[in-house]
CSV table of C-alpha atoms and ligand atoms in Angstrom, one decimal:
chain,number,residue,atom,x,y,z
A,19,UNK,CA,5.9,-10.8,9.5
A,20,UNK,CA,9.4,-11.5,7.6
A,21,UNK,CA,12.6,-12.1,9.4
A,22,UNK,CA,14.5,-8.7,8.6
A,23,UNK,CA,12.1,-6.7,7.4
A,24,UNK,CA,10.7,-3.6,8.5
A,25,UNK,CA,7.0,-3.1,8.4
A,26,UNK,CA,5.0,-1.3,7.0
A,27,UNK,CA,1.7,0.8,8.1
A,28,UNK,CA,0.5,2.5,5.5
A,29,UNK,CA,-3.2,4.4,5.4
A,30,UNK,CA,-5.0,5.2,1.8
A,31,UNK,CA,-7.6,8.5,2.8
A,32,UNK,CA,-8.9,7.8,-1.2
A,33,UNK,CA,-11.1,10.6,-1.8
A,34,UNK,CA,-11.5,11.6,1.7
A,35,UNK,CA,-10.3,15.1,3.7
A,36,UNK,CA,-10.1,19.0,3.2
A,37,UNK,CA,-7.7,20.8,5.4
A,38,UNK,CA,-10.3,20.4,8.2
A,39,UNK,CA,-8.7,17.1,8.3
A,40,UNK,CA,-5.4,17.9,8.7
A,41,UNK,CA,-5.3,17.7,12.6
A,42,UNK,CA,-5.7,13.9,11.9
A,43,UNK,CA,-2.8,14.2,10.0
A,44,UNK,CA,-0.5,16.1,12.7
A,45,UNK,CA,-1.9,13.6,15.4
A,46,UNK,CA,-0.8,10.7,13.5
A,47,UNK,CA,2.3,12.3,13.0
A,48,UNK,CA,2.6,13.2,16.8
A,49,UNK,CA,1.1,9.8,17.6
A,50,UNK,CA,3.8,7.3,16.1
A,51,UNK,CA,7.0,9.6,16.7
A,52,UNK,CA,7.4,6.6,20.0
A,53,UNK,CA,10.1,3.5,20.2
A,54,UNK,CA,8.1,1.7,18.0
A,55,UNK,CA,9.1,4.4,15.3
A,56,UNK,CA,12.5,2.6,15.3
A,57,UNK,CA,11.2,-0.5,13.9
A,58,UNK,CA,7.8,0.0,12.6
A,59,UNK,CA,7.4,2.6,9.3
A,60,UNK,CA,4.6,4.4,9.1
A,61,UNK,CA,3.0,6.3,5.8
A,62,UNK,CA,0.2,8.4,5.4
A,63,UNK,CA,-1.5,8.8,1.5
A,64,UNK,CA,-4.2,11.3,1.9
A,65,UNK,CA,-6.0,12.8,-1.6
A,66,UNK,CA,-3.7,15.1,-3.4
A,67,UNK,CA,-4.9,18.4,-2.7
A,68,UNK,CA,-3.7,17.6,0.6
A,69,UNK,CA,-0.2,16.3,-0.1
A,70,UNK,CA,1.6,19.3,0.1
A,71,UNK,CA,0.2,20.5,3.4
A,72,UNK,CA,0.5,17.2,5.0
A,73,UNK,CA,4.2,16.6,4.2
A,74,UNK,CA,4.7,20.2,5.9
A,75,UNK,CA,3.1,19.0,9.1
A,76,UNK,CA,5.4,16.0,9.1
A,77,UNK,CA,8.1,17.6,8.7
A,78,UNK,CA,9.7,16.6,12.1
A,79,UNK,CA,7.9,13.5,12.7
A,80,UNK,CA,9.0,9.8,11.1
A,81,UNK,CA,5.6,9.4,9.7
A,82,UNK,CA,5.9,9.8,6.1
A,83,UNK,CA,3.9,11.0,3.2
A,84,UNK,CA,2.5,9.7,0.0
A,85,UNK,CA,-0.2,9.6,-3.1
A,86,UNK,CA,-2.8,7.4,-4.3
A,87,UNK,CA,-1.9,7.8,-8.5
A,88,UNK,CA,0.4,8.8,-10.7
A,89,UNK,CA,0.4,9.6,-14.5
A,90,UNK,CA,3.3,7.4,-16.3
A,91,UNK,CA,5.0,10.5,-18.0
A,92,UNK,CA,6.9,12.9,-16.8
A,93,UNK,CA,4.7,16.4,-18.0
A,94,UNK,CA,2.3,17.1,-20.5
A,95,UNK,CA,-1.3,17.8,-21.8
A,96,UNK,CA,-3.0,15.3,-19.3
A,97,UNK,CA,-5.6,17.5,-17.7
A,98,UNK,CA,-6.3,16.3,-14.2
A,99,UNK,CA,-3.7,14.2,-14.1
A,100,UNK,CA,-0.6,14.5,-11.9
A,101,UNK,CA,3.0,13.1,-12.4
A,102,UNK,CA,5.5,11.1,-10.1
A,103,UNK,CA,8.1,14.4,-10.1
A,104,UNK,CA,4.9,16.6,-8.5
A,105,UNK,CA,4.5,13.7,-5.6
A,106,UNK,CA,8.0,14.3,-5.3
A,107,UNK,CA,8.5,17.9,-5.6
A,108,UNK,CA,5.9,18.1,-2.4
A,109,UNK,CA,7.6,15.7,-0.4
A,110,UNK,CA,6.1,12.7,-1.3
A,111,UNK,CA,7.8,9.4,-0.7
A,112,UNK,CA,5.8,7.1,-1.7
A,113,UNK,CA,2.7,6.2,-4.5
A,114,UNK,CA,-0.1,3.8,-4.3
A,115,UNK,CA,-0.2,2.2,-8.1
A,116,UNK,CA,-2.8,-0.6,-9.1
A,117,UNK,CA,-5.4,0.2,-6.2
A,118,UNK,CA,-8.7,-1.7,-7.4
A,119,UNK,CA,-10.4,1.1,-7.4
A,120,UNK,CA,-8.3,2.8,-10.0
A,121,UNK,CA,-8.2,-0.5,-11.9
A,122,UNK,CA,-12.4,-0.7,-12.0
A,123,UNK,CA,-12.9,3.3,-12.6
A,124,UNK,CA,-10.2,4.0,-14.6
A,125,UNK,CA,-10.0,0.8,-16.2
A,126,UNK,CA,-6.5,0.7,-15.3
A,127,UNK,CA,-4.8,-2.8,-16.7
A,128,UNK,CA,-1.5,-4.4,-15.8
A,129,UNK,CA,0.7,-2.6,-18.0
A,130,UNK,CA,-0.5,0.9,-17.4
A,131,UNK,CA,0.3,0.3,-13.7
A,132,UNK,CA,3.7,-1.3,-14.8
A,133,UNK,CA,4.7,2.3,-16.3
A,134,UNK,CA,3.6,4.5,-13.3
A,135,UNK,CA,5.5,2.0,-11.5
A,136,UNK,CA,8.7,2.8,-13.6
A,137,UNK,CA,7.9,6.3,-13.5
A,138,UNK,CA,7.4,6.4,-9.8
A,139,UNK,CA,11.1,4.7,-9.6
A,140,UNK,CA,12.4,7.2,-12.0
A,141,UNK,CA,11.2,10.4,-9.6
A,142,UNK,CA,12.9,8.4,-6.3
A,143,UNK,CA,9.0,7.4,-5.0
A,144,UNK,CA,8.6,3.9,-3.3
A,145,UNK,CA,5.1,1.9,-5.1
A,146,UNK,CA,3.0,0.6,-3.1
A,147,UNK,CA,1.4,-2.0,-6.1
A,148,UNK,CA,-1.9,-3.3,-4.9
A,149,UNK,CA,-3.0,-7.0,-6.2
A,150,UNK,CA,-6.4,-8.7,-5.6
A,151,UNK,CA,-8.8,-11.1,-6.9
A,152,UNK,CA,-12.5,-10.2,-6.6
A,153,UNK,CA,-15.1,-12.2,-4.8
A,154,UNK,CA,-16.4,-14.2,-8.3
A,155,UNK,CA,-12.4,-15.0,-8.7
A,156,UNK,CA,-12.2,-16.0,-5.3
A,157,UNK,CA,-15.2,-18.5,-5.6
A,158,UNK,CA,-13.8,-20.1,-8.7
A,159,UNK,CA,-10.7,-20.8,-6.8
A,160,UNK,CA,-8.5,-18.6,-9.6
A,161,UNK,CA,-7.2,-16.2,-6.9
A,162,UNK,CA,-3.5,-17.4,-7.1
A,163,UNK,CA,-3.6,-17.1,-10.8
A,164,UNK,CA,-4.9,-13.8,-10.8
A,165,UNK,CA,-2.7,-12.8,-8.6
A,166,UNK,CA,0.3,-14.4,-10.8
A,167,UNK,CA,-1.3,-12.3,-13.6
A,168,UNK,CA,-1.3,-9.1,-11.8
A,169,UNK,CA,2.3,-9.3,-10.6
A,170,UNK,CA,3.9,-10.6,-13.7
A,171,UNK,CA,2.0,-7.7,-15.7
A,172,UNK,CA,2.4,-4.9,-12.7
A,173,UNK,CA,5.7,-5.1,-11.3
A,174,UNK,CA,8.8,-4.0,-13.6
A,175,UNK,CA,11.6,-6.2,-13.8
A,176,UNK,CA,14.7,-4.7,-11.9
A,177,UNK,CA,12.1,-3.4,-9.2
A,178,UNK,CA,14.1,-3.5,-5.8
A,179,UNK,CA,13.0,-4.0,-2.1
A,180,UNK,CA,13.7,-0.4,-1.4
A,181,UNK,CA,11.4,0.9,-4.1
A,182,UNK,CA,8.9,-1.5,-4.4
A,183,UNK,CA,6.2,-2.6,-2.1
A,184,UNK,CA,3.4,-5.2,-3.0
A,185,UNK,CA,0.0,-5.2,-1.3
A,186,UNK,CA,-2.6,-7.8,-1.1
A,187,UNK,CA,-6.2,-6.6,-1.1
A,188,UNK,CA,-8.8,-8.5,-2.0
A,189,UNK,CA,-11.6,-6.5,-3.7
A,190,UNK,CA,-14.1,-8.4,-1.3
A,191,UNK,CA,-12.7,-6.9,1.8
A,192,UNK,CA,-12.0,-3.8,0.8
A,193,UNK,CA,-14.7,-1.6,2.7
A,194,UNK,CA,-16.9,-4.3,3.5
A,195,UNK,CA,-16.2,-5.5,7.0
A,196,UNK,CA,-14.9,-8.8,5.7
A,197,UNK,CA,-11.9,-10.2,6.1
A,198,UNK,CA,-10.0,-13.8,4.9
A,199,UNK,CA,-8.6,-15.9,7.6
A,200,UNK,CA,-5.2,-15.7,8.8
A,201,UNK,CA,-5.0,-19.0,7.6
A,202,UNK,CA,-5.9,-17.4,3.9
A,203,UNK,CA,-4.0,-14.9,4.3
A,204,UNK,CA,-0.6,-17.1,5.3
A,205,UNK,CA,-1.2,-19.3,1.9
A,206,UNK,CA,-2.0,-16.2,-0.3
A,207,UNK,CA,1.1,-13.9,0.8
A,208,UNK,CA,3.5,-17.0,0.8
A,209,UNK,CA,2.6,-17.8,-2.8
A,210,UNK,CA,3.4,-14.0,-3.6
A,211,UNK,CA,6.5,-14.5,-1.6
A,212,UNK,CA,7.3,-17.6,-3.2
A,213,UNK,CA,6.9,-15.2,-7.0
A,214,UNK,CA,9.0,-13.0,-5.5
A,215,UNK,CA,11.7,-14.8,-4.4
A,216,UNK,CA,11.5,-16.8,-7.9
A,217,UNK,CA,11.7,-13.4,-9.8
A,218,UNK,CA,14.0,-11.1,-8.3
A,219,UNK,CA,15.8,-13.5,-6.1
A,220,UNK,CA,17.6,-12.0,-2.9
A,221,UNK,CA,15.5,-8.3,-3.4
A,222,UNK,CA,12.2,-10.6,-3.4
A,223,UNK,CA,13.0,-12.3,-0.1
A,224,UNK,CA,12.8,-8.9,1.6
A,225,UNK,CA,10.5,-7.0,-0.5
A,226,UNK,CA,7.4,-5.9,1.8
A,227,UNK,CA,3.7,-7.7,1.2
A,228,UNK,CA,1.1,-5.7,2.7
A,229,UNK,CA,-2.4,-6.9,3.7
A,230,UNK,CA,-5.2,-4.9,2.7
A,231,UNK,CA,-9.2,-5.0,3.3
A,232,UNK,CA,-11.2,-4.2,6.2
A,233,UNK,CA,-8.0,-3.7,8.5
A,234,UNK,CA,-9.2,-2.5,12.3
A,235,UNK,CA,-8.1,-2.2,15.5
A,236,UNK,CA,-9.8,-5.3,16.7
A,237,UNK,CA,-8.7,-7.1,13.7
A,238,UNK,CA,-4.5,-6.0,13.3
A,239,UNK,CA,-2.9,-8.2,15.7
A,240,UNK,CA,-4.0,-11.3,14.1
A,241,UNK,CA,-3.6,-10.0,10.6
A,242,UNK,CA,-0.4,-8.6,11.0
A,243,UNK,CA,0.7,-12.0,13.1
A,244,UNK,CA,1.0,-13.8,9.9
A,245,UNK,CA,3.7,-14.9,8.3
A,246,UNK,CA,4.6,-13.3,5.2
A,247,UNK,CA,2.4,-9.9,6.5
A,248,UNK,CA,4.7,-6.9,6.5
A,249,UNK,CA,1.9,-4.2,7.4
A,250,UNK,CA,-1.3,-3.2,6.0
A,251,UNK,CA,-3.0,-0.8,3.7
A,252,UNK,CA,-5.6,0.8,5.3
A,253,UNK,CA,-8.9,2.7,4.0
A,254,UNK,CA,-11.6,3.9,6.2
A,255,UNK,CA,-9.8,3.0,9.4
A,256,UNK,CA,-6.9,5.5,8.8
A,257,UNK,CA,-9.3,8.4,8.4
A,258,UNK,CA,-9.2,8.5,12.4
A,259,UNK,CA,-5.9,9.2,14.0
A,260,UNK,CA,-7.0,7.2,17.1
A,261,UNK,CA,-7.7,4.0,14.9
A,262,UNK,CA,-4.5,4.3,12.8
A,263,UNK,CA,-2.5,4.4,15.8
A,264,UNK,CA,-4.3,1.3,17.5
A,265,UNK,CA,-3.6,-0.5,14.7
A,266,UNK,CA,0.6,0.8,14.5
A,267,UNK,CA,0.3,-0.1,18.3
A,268,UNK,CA,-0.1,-3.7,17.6
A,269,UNK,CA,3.5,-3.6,16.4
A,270,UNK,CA,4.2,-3.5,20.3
A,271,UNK,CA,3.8,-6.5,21.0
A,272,UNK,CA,5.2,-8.0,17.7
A,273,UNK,CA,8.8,-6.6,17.2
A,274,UNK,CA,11.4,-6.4,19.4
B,5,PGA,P1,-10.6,-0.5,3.7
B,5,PGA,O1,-9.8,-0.1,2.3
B,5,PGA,O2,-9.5,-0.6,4.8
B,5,PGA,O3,-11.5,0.6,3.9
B,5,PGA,O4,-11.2,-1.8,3.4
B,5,PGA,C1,-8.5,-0.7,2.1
B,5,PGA,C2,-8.0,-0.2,0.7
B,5,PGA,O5,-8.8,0.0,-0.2
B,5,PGA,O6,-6.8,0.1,0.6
């Protein structure tokens, strides 16, 4: 955790869930509207078909809604795609940008994530930017230059606390079952810190740094014990109301 700043528990459905999954949805929503609400945020990102529904359930609960992409421009001829306005014109609060996944299928680089970052900020969204190194990357010992890479190339300068979260996942947890240390985890996210805090000064000492990979009920509490951990992105594990709340819960015994 960071002194003064509000965690984070965001879940990532990717392309997971019709509308028979919605009653995950209102049970999360149901689920975190407790005491721990008042200190602990909570964001759900299921696949877009879903988004518009799923805000309307939350309506009059604190958990909030979100995407998983967003084109850089505004409108246009971009078949399939959909824009930062639409996320925002059903509710949306927030955009995952970056995630691996749309970096290795979509050959997504840096600077493509940079604008949808921009043009999340323009439509009043919060990114979520996701940053990893893969396993090869981890075993030449080049994750923190990767990860330098990534954030110089990803995040926009003028990005603010408010509108920008970062989140650490390294490729070789995500959906594996593998996790790094806490000890890992503590160097990683304060050298990511530390970038922050170099590049956008007072904004970067509160800016949110997510862990992501393989988060679980039995793993949260010590994940989210680290220093410099400010919540987690979670995949499969936030497909189940009753494991997304386990791992919010873990907040209990964290904040005040
Ligand atoms: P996972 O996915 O929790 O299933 O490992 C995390 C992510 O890709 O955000």
């Amino acid at each position: 955790m960071t002194p003064d700043v509000r965690p984070l528990v965001a879940g990532n459905w990717k392309m997971n869930g019709t509308r028979q999954s919605l009653g995950e949805i209102k049970a999360m929503a149901e689920g975190i509207d407790g005491p721990l609400a008042e200190h602990v945020d909570a964001l759900i990102c299921p696949p877009a078909t879903l988004l518009y529904v799923a805000t309307a359930l939350c309506t009059d609960s604190q958990l909030m809604v979100g995407a998983q992409d967003c084109h850089h421009e505004v409108q246009g001829a971009h078949t399939g795609d959909i824009s930062a306005e639409m996320i925002a014109d059903c509710f949306g609060t927030h955009v995952i940008l970056g995630h691996s996944e749309r970096r290795t299928d979509h050959r997504e680089t840096d600077q493509m994530v940079q604008s949808k970052v921009e043009a999340a900020h323009a439509a009043g969204l919060t990114a979520i930017i996701c940053i990893g190194e893969t396993g090869d990357e981890r075993d030449s010992y080049e994750t923190l230059d990767v990860l330098m890479r990534q954030m110089s190339h990803s995040i926009p300068d003028g990005a603010m606390a408010d509108n920008t979260v970062i989140a650490y996942e390294p490729l070789w947890a995500i959906g594996t079952g593998l996790t790094p240390t806490p000890v890992d985890v503590a160097v990683v996210h304060a050298f990511i810190r530390a970038e922050l805090v170099q590049r956008f000064g007072a904004e970067g000492k509160v800016m949110r740094i997510l862990y992501g990979g393989s988060v679980k009920p039995s793993n949260a509490l010590s994940l989210m014990s680290v220093d410099n951990v400010d919540g987690a992105l979670i995949g499969g594990a936030s497909l189940k109301a009753s494991d997304f709340l386990a791992i919010y819960s873990v907040y209990e015994g964290l904040v005040a």
